[in-house]
Each structure stands twice: as structure tokens, then as C-alpha cells.
Amino acid sequence: MLTLSYEYKLEPNQLQISMIEQTLGVCRTVWNYALRERKDWINSRKCPVNACSIEQEYLIPADEPYPSYSRQAKALTEAKKNSERLKSVNAQVLQQVLRTLDRAFSDMRARGFGFPRFKNKYRLRSYLIPQLKGEVLKGNQVKLPQLGWVRFRKSRDIPEGFKVKQVRVIRKASGYFVMLSLQLDVDVPQPFPHGHPRGLDLGFDKFVATSDGLEIKRPRFLESLQRKLKLLQRKLKNKKKGSNNRHQLNRKIARVHQRISDTRKDWHFKLAHQLCDEAGMIFVEDINFRSWQRGMLSKHAADAGFGQFVNILQWVCWKRDVYFAKVDKDGTSQECSQCGANTGKKTLDVRVHHCPECGYIGSRDVVSAEVIRNRGLSDLGQGLDIKQIACGGDLTGMEATSSSQEPETGNLVARLGISHNSA
């Protein structure tokens, strides 16, 4: 099953805009009520068995079961019978809100995420329609529950044969958008190792350095608009909370942030396509970029968007039939790419690699990218000679393919009509 996501800008009328805002408001109410119910149940179990608080206490029976998704969904069905506001929103949309909340609690326990937070109108900006019936698309219009036919800017055609399975309506600073989840019943094979290998090293000084010697400086997306952002945020302090002037100023600030985000994402896509040119294999370090956003470099890490770039690169590699893999990150700046000797730890001010064993001298970032490439090839070759593979030796059990040829996956993606800038 092949799944794609296409995003278009909506052009709703005033009635449809008010209905979208009403749906977002009801979803926010359901989220906050369900979260409050879960928090109250959890806090009621924190009281010591031999004493109660002298300030306040939760009056929840000891035998009251935990408000799981199934219980809250059943309670929501009963509440819709007596509430006209809940009836005005599609039932599956509200159930999807409860599923998202339940998944947030699961991620908190399993993946160490923070406790789910209450949502105001700035935090909850989208809702999901999980199922659609009948005709969904007609020209430049999409049919949505409660909204009817809504016009959108058809900036690109939908590939032939794909069906719309889910729809997400998103409110951004620049307007309303619709994200279509498209599916096609076809199995697309994963790219296999072939062609020219390329290792990538990400960093703060140079955004990316390749094993071919290419070094790309990190753009300052935030710094380019930081002065304008500071002036707007300084004015925000003098605006009364809840006033129309404060709301309008918040929208201006949000538009600046969206411009920064869109510029960063566009640059990431263009760079990913550039790196895939004339490459059959791409290797990167397996890094937890969340840890990079802690400490004194957190602002620069968030501005660079390393995690988003790696996700985009993986998608572009799959679409262009380039093999993508992650390798062990430990010691890439300490190992020599020519002889494999350990040169010891380097401080951040040392930008040149010098191996005392073989005498190899090169840029620190480029040498790290070469080590990443060698590790990726070593994992594929299962112990074969690294230099032989890097020079074009055949991989065991794999058919060599020139990077100028168009393998099976690339032909299939081309036949489906998927544009190179799709996400």
C-alpha cells in the first residue's frame, strides 16, 4: 500500500470559515474535558491512604475505573444526545480527538514525552476526518462533512489511481489548508544499494559536509527575520489580553514564524534533492536530535531543523530510488577515514583532521562524512574491504546499477506521476 500526503490551500466562504472555527472549538472542548477527567483520576490516586489534604480533595470513588479511550468514547456518545453543540460536529472527528489524547498518554509512558497539556485556540489548529464516503473530489473542490463542497487551490494534480482516505483541515497564519491522505493499492519495493555512495555529516558550523568534499554552510533562517520578530513581540507586552489589538498582533507574529518555517522547509527539500543527484546510496548518523536542542546551542539547533531535514531526506531518497541508511554515530570525528586509527577527541575549535598514523590531513567535517560512508558500506558488505567497495567493487549478493540508470522503483514512481516536490 502506497500512501502520499498532498496539501492544498482552501478558499472557504465566510459560512464555511465559521463552521471550521466552530469545529475546532468543539474539538478543543472535548480534548480539555477528557484530559481534565484523566488528570483528576490520576491525582485522586496520589493521596496517602492514612491522610487527606486539608485544602482540597478529589471526590472520586476508589473503585472508579480509569477513564480509558473506550470509556470516554462511550460517554461522548451519550453526551451528544443532550448537547446541540456536540451534535454539530461529525462524531468520528470527536472520536479522533480522544484517540489522539490516548496516544499522547501512551507516548508519555513509552517514549518519555511530557504530560499532555490543555489546548487553547492557538494550540489546537487542526482536526482529522478519518473516513469519507461517496465522491470526495470534483475539479478544484473537496467535499467535507458539515462544510459541503469547499474550493481549494489545485496547485498540482493528484496522481491517477489514488483514492482519498483521510482529510485533515489545518488553520495556519496564512489561511486554511487541507491535507489529503492518498492511497494506492500497489507494493513499491524499497531502494537497494547501488551506484555512488555518499556519507553526510551534520553540524552547526557547516550544515552538511559530504564524503565527496562538499561543505554547505548553515543558513540563519531565524536571524534573517529576528529583528522584525523582536519589534512585534515588544509591542505585544503593551496589548491587553483578550483584546482585538492583541489578537491581530498575534496573527502578525504567527505569519512571521510561518514564513521562517516555510523558508526552512523549502531549503531542506531543495538540499535533499541536490544531495540525491548522482548518488545511489546515502548514509547519515543515527542521532537523537532532541538532545541537540538542550543547552546553549538549543536555539541554533531548532533554527537549523536537523531532524526535519533527515526525515525529508529519507523521503526524497525513497522517491528517487536512492538507498538510505543510518550508521553508528559514536567516534566519527575521532576515526581516520583512510587507516581507521583513533586520533582521539577533538575540541570544537579544531576544524582540521590530522592522522598521526598515516599522515592524512583533511577537513574535520569531510573526514567524518567519509567515516560515515565507510561504516555504511561496511554494514552492507559485512566485513568486505572498505576501500575496494568505495572504489566501485560489487556488493555481495547485489546487482550493481549505474547511477545514471533508472531502476525499477524510480520508473514506478515516475509512472505514478508523483512530482519531485511532493511530501
XYZ file of C-alpha atoms in Angstrom:
423
model
C 0.000 0.000 0.000
C 1.463 3.335 -1.123
C 0.409 6.415 0.888
C 1.052 10.041 -0.060
C 0.042 13.336 1.556
C -0.856 16.332 -0.610
C -1.536 19.745 0.909
C -3.647 22.457 -0.711
C -4.822 25.879 0.391
C -8.557 26.136 0.981
C -10.712 29.020 -0.234
C -13.774 28.742 2.046
C -16.568 31.292 2.247
C -17.494 33.087 5.462
C -20.075 30.482 6.479
C -17.574 27.655 5.995
C -14.914 29.571 7.939
C -17.274 29.974 10.889
C -18.089 26.241 10.765
C -14.382 25.337 10.708
C -13.768 27.558 13.727
C -16.771 26.034 15.491
C -15.449 22.522 14.819
C -12.027 23.472 16.185
C -13.691 24.940 19.270
C -15.714 21.779 19.939
C -12.625 19.607 19.433
C -10.745 21.792 21.899
C -13.574 21.427 24.437
C -13.599 17.625 24.099
C -9.795 17.479 24.447
C -9.715 19.648 27.571
C -12.635 17.841 29.227
C -11.159 14.384 28.555
C -7.717 15.497 29.740
C -9.206 17.038 32.899
C -11.028 13.774 33.603
C -7.823 11.756 33.293
C -5.779 14.195 35.383
C -8.391 14.197 38.151
C -8.394 10.401 38.256
C -4.572 10.277 38.420
C -4.370 12.981 41.112
C -7.032 11.248 43.214
C -4.742 8.213 43.458
C -1.845 10.281 44.835
C -3.457 10.878 48.233
C -1.846 8.919 51.124
C -4.025 6.100 52.445
C -3.858 7.403 56.038
C -4.445 11.133 55.489
C -6.278 13.618 53.269
C -5.335 17.107 52.185
C -6.663 19.935 54.386
C -7.046 22.215 51.339
C -8.859 20.145 48.713
C -9.518 16.564 47.720
C -10.901 14.726 44.709
C -14.267 13.078 45.362
C -13.701 10.101 43.092
C -14.636 6.647 44.432
C -11.806 4.208 44.962
C -13.440 1.652 42.677
C -13.902 4.129 39.808
C -12.101 2.660 36.739
C -9.534 4.603 34.756
C -11.131 6.806 32.038
C -9.668 4.979 29.048
C -10.444 5.738 25.415
C -13.279 3.217 25.215
C -14.990 4.622 28.323
C -14.592 8.233 27.212
C -15.820 7.431 23.683
C -18.919 5.783 25.146
C -19.526 8.795 27.400
C -19.098 11.103 24.395
C -21.823 9.221 22.515
C -24.216 9.741 25.426
C -23.264 13.412 25.750
C -24.004 14.075 22.056
C -27.655 13.149 22.644
C -28.138 16.086 25.008
C -25.785 18.708 23.534
C -26.585 20.591 20.338
C -23.010 21.903 20.215
C -21.582 18.375 20.135
C -24.187 17.301 17.570
C -22.966 19.992 15.177
C -19.626 18.184 14.692
C -19.038 14.854 12.979
C -18.847 12.034 15.548
C -15.695 10.496 14.033
C -13.882 13.831 14.272
C -14.524 13.984 18.028
C -13.587 10.324 18.480
C -10.316 11.045 16.695
C -9.597 13.741 19.302
C -9.947 11.120 22.047
C -7.677 8.738 20.110
C -5.027 11.450 19.830
C -5.226 12.093 23.573
C -4.941 8.379 24.315
C -1.899 8.135 22.034
C -0.340 11.122 23.824
C -0.593 9.274 27.149
C 0.882 6.132 25.568
C 3.827 8.124 24.175
C 4.336 9.749 27.574
C 4.781 6.345 29.206
C 6.618 4.523 26.420
C 8.772 7.254 24.858
C 9.305 9.660 27.746
C 7.262 12.528 26.321
C 5.852 15.246 28.568
C 2.416 15.193 30.163
C -0.339 16.213 27.700
C -1.325 19.864 28.018
C -4.598 21.712 27.791
C -5.315 23.404 24.462
C -6.309 26.978 23.775
C -7.338 28.280 20.365
C -3.700 28.820 19.398
C -2.559 25.289 20.281
C -5.276 23.221 18.624
C -5.168 24.203 14.950
C -6.384 21.139 13.039
C -8.846 18.284 13.060
C -8.866 14.943 11.243
C -11.691 13.351 9.273
C -10.733 9.641 9.342
C -13.326 8.313 6.872
C -15.022 9.732 3.800
C -17.948 8.420 1.772
C -19.004 8.943 -1.799
C -17.421 11.452 -4.156
C -14.746 13.490 -2.378
C -13.060 15.473 -5.158
C -14.639 17.339 -8.058
C -12.346 19.629 -10.012
C -10.927 22.158 -7.570
C -13.437 21.329 -4.818
C -13.335 18.884 -1.910
C -16.386 17.631 -0.033
C -16.067 17.778 3.758
C -18.608 16.768 6.434
C -20.779 19.691 7.647
C -18.981 22.023 5.215
C -20.107 20.650 1.870
C -18.077 21.447 -1.222
C -15.121 23.713 -0.432
C -12.927 25.300 -3.100
C -9.144 24.866 -2.929
C -6.153 25.961 -4.985
C -5.244 22.959 -7.087
C -1.526 23.672 -7.254
C -0.782 20.159 -8.551
C -2.779 17.269 -9.926
C -3.492 14.175 -7.887
C -1.768 11.088 -9.380
C -4.063 8.803 -11.314
C -5.413 5.805 -9.423
C -5.014 7.253 -5.922
C -8.020 7.437 -3.592
C -8.595 9.907 -0.759
C -8.714 8.018 2.546
C -8.375 10.760 5.158
C -8.595 14.541 5.255
C -7.085 16.952 7.762
C -8.225 20.576 7.916
C -5.485 22.892 9.203
C -5.627 26.527 10.283
C -2.391 28.434 9.728
C -1.432 32.071 9.968
C -1.764 32.458 6.192
C -5.181 30.801 5.938
C -6.842 27.397 5.935
C -5.331 24.307 4.346
C -6.471 20.771 3.609
C -4.142 17.774 3.722
C -5.319 14.809 1.663
C -4.083 11.326 2.544
C -3.932 9.421 -0.756
C -3.581 5.655 -1.074
C -2.903 3.299 -3.962
C -3.058 -0.481 -3.702
C 0.420 -1.203 -5.028
C 3.617 -2.515 -3.464
C 6.658 -0.336 -4.150
C 9.965 -2.101 -3.396
C 12.463 -0.348 -1.167
C 15.575 1.008 -2.929
C 18.510 -1.387 -2.914
C 22.193 -0.376 -2.585
C 23.614 0.672 -5.923
C 25.628 3.420 -7.551
C 27.805 6.040 -5.894
C 27.919 6.035 -2.046
C 27.744 9.338 -0.172
C 28.172 9.963 3.554
C 26.707 13.039 5.253
C 27.889 14.752 8.427
C 25.547 17.326 10.001
C 26.822 20.110 12.224
C 26.475 23.686 13.406
C 29.443 25.205 11.579
C 28.615 23.549 8.258
C 25.041 22.338 7.974
C 26.163 19.312 5.986
C 29.504 18.018 4.750
C 29.637 15.175 2.240
C 32.222 12.475 1.691
C 32.781 13.990 -1.781
C 34.246 17.150 -0.208
C 31.161 19.369 -0.493
C 30.539 21.662 2.506
C 27.283 23.631 2.771
C 27.079 26.485 5.248
C 24.120 26.602 7.631
C 21.572 29.308 6.743
C 20.298 31.536 9.557
C 16.561 31.326 8.954
C 15.585 32.951 12.254
C 18.241 35.667 12.229
C 17.005 36.997 8.881
C 13.647 37.963 10.453
C 14.618 38.180 14.116
C 14.667 41.989 14.191
C 11.116 42.183 12.851
C 10.023 39.460 15.260
C 11.506 41.312 18.243
C 9.705 44.534 17.360
C 6.350 42.761 17.112
C 6.864 40.834 20.350
C 7.891 44.047 22.123
C 4.599 45.653 21.106
C 2.709 42.627 22.398
C 3.580 43.480 26.006
C 1.509 46.668 25.833
C -1.605 44.999 24.448
C -4.375 43.972 26.814
C -5.019 40.240 26.982
C -8.158 39.247 25.125
C -8.343 42.464 23.104
C -8.703 42.578 19.323
C -5.435 44.512 19.002
C -3.555 41.756 20.814
C -5.238 39.114 18.655
C -4.287 40.928 15.440
C -0.705 41.346 16.630
C -0.530 37.640 17.474
C -1.591 36.862 13.911
C 1.220 39.064 12.556
C 3.752 37.253 14.758
C 2.373 33.894 13.628
C 2.775 34.891 9.971
C 6.443 35.733 10.570
C 7.003 32.365 12.241
C 5.264 30.592 9.370
C 7.442 32.419 6.855
C 10.539 31.221 8.718
C 9.198 27.665 8.842
C 8.230 27.619 5.154
C 11.625 29.010 4.112
C 13.426 26.366 6.169
C 11.315 23.513 4.788
C 11.730 24.678 1.190
C 15.512 24.850 1.611
C 15.565 21.364 3.160
C 13.715 19.898 0.171
C 15.992 21.593 -2.349
C 19.107 20.449 -0.487
C 17.791 16.880 -0.225
C 17.273 16.727 -3.994
C 20.731 18.205 -4.572
C 22.351 15.546 -2.388
C 20.458 12.772 -4.186
C 21.833 13.883 -7.557
C 24.434 11.399 -8.851
C 24.153 9.297 -5.673
C 22.890 5.741 -5.311
C 23.454 5.390 -1.558
C 23.287 7.968 1.240
C 24.389 7.311 4.821
C 23.811 9.551 7.859
C 24.493 9.267 11.581
C 21.828 7.778 13.834
C 21.476 10.803 16.134
C 18.765 11.788 18.602
C 18.394 15.435 17.600
C 16.194 16.166 20.617
C 19.331 16.151 22.758
C 20.824 18.828 20.478
C 18.026 21.213 21.477
C 19.256 21.380 25.054
C 21.919 23.701 26.364
C 23.484 26.810 24.905
C 23.132 25.664 21.266
C 19.432 24.836 21.501
C 18.365 27.963 19.593
C 20.707 27.200 16.685
C 19.644 23.535 16.619
C 15.970 24.477 16.464
C 16.659 27.059 13.753
C 18.576 24.550 11.613
C 15.885 21.846 11.858
C 18.210 18.841 11.608
C 15.513 16.307 12.463
C 13.128 17.659 9.829
C 15.892 17.591 7.230
C 16.741 13.928 7.898
C 13.062 12.965 7.600
C 12.748 14.898 4.335
C 15.983 13.383 3.032
C 14.737 9.864 3.772
C 11.513 10.570 1.867
C 13.328 12.111 -1.119
C 15.750 9.173 -1.237
C 12.869 6.696 -1.356
C 11.115 8.679 -4.078
C 14.242 8.955 -6.232
C 15.349 5.340 -5.659
C 18.399 6.227 -3.552
C 19.314 3.798 -0.780
C 19.165 5.479 2.651
C 20.605 4.105 5.901
C 21.733 5.281 9.330
C 25.023 4.241 10.918
C 26.529 4.313 14.398
C 27.307 7.896 15.443
C 29.988 7.153 18.054
C 33.517 8.307 17.274
C 33.003 9.558 13.730
C 35.165 12.638 14.423
C 37.892 10.569 16.121
C 38.390 7.878 13.481
C 40.615 8.252 10.432
C 38.783 7.515 7.198
C 41.920 6.182 5.479
C 43.520 3.840 8.014
C 40.817 3.529 10.691
C 43.104 4.727 13.519
C 41.648 6.534 16.533
C 43.032 10.089 16.616
C 41.492 10.982 19.994
C 38.867 13.513 20.982
C 38.861 16.917 19.298
C 37.554 20.170 20.745
C 35.082 22.199 18.703
C 37.725 24.756 17.715
C 39.779 22.062 15.928
C 38.446 22.005 12.348
C 41.279 20.051 10.682
C 41.806 16.288 10.896
C 45.417 15.098 11.103
C 46.132 11.394 11.485
C 49.431 10.625 13.272
C 49.419 7.071 11.877
C 49.064 7.588 8.110
C 49.531 11.365 7.926
C 46.162 12.027 6.264
C 45.073 15.677 6.551
C 41.632 16.989 5.691
C 38.626 18.956 6.849
C 37.219 17.555 10.068
C 33.632 17.503 8.774
C 34.547 15.936 5.425
C 36.608 13.212 7.108
C 33.676 12.464 9.427
C 31.438 12.126 6.363
C 33.966 9.715 4.848
C 33.898 7.644 8.046
C 30.091 7.577 7.901
C 30.243 6.408 4.286
C 32.766 3.691 5.165
C 30.624 2.460 8.053
C 27.568 2.285 5.829
C 29.428 0.334 3.178
C 30.930 -1.925 5.840
C 27.456 -2.739 7.156
C 26.310 -3.626 3.646
C 29.465 -5.540 2.717
C 29.532 -7.495 6.003
C 33.272 -7.204 6.509
C 34.471 -6.763 2.921
C 37.352 -4.420 2.192
C 36.077 -0.861 2.643
C 38.399 0.765 0.109
C 37.512 -1.851 -2.513
C 33.793 -1.163 -2.085
C 34.290 2.607 -2.043
C 36.182 2.372 -5.323
C 33.284 0.627 -7.044
C 33.627 -3.040 -6.096
C 30.466 -5.128 -6.345
C 28.467 -5.805 -3.197
C 27.955 -9.418 -2.260
C 24.611 -10.745 -3.441
C 23.586 -7.428 -5.039
C 23.465 -6.379 -8.651
C 25.485 -3.262 -9.450
C 23.500 -0.466 -11.108
C 24.867 2.726 -12.585
C 23.597 5.946 -11.013
C 22.628 7.193 -14.485
C 20.204 4.299 -14.950
C 16.621 4.469 -13.718
C 15.883 1.405 -11.554
C 12.520 -0.258 -11.093
C 11.334 1.932 -8.208
C 12.210 5.151 -9.982
C 10.287 4.014 -13.091
C 7.275 3.105 -10.976
C 7.238 6.443 -9.157
C 7.568 8.230 -12.495
C 4.650 6.254 -13.938
C 2.514 7.227 -10.943
C 3.072 10.887 -11.765
C 4.494 11.869 -8.373
C 6.186 15.255 -8.576
C 9.631 15.728 -7.039
C 8.410 18.353 -4.571
C 5.602 16.228 -3.128
C 5.634 15.462 0.577
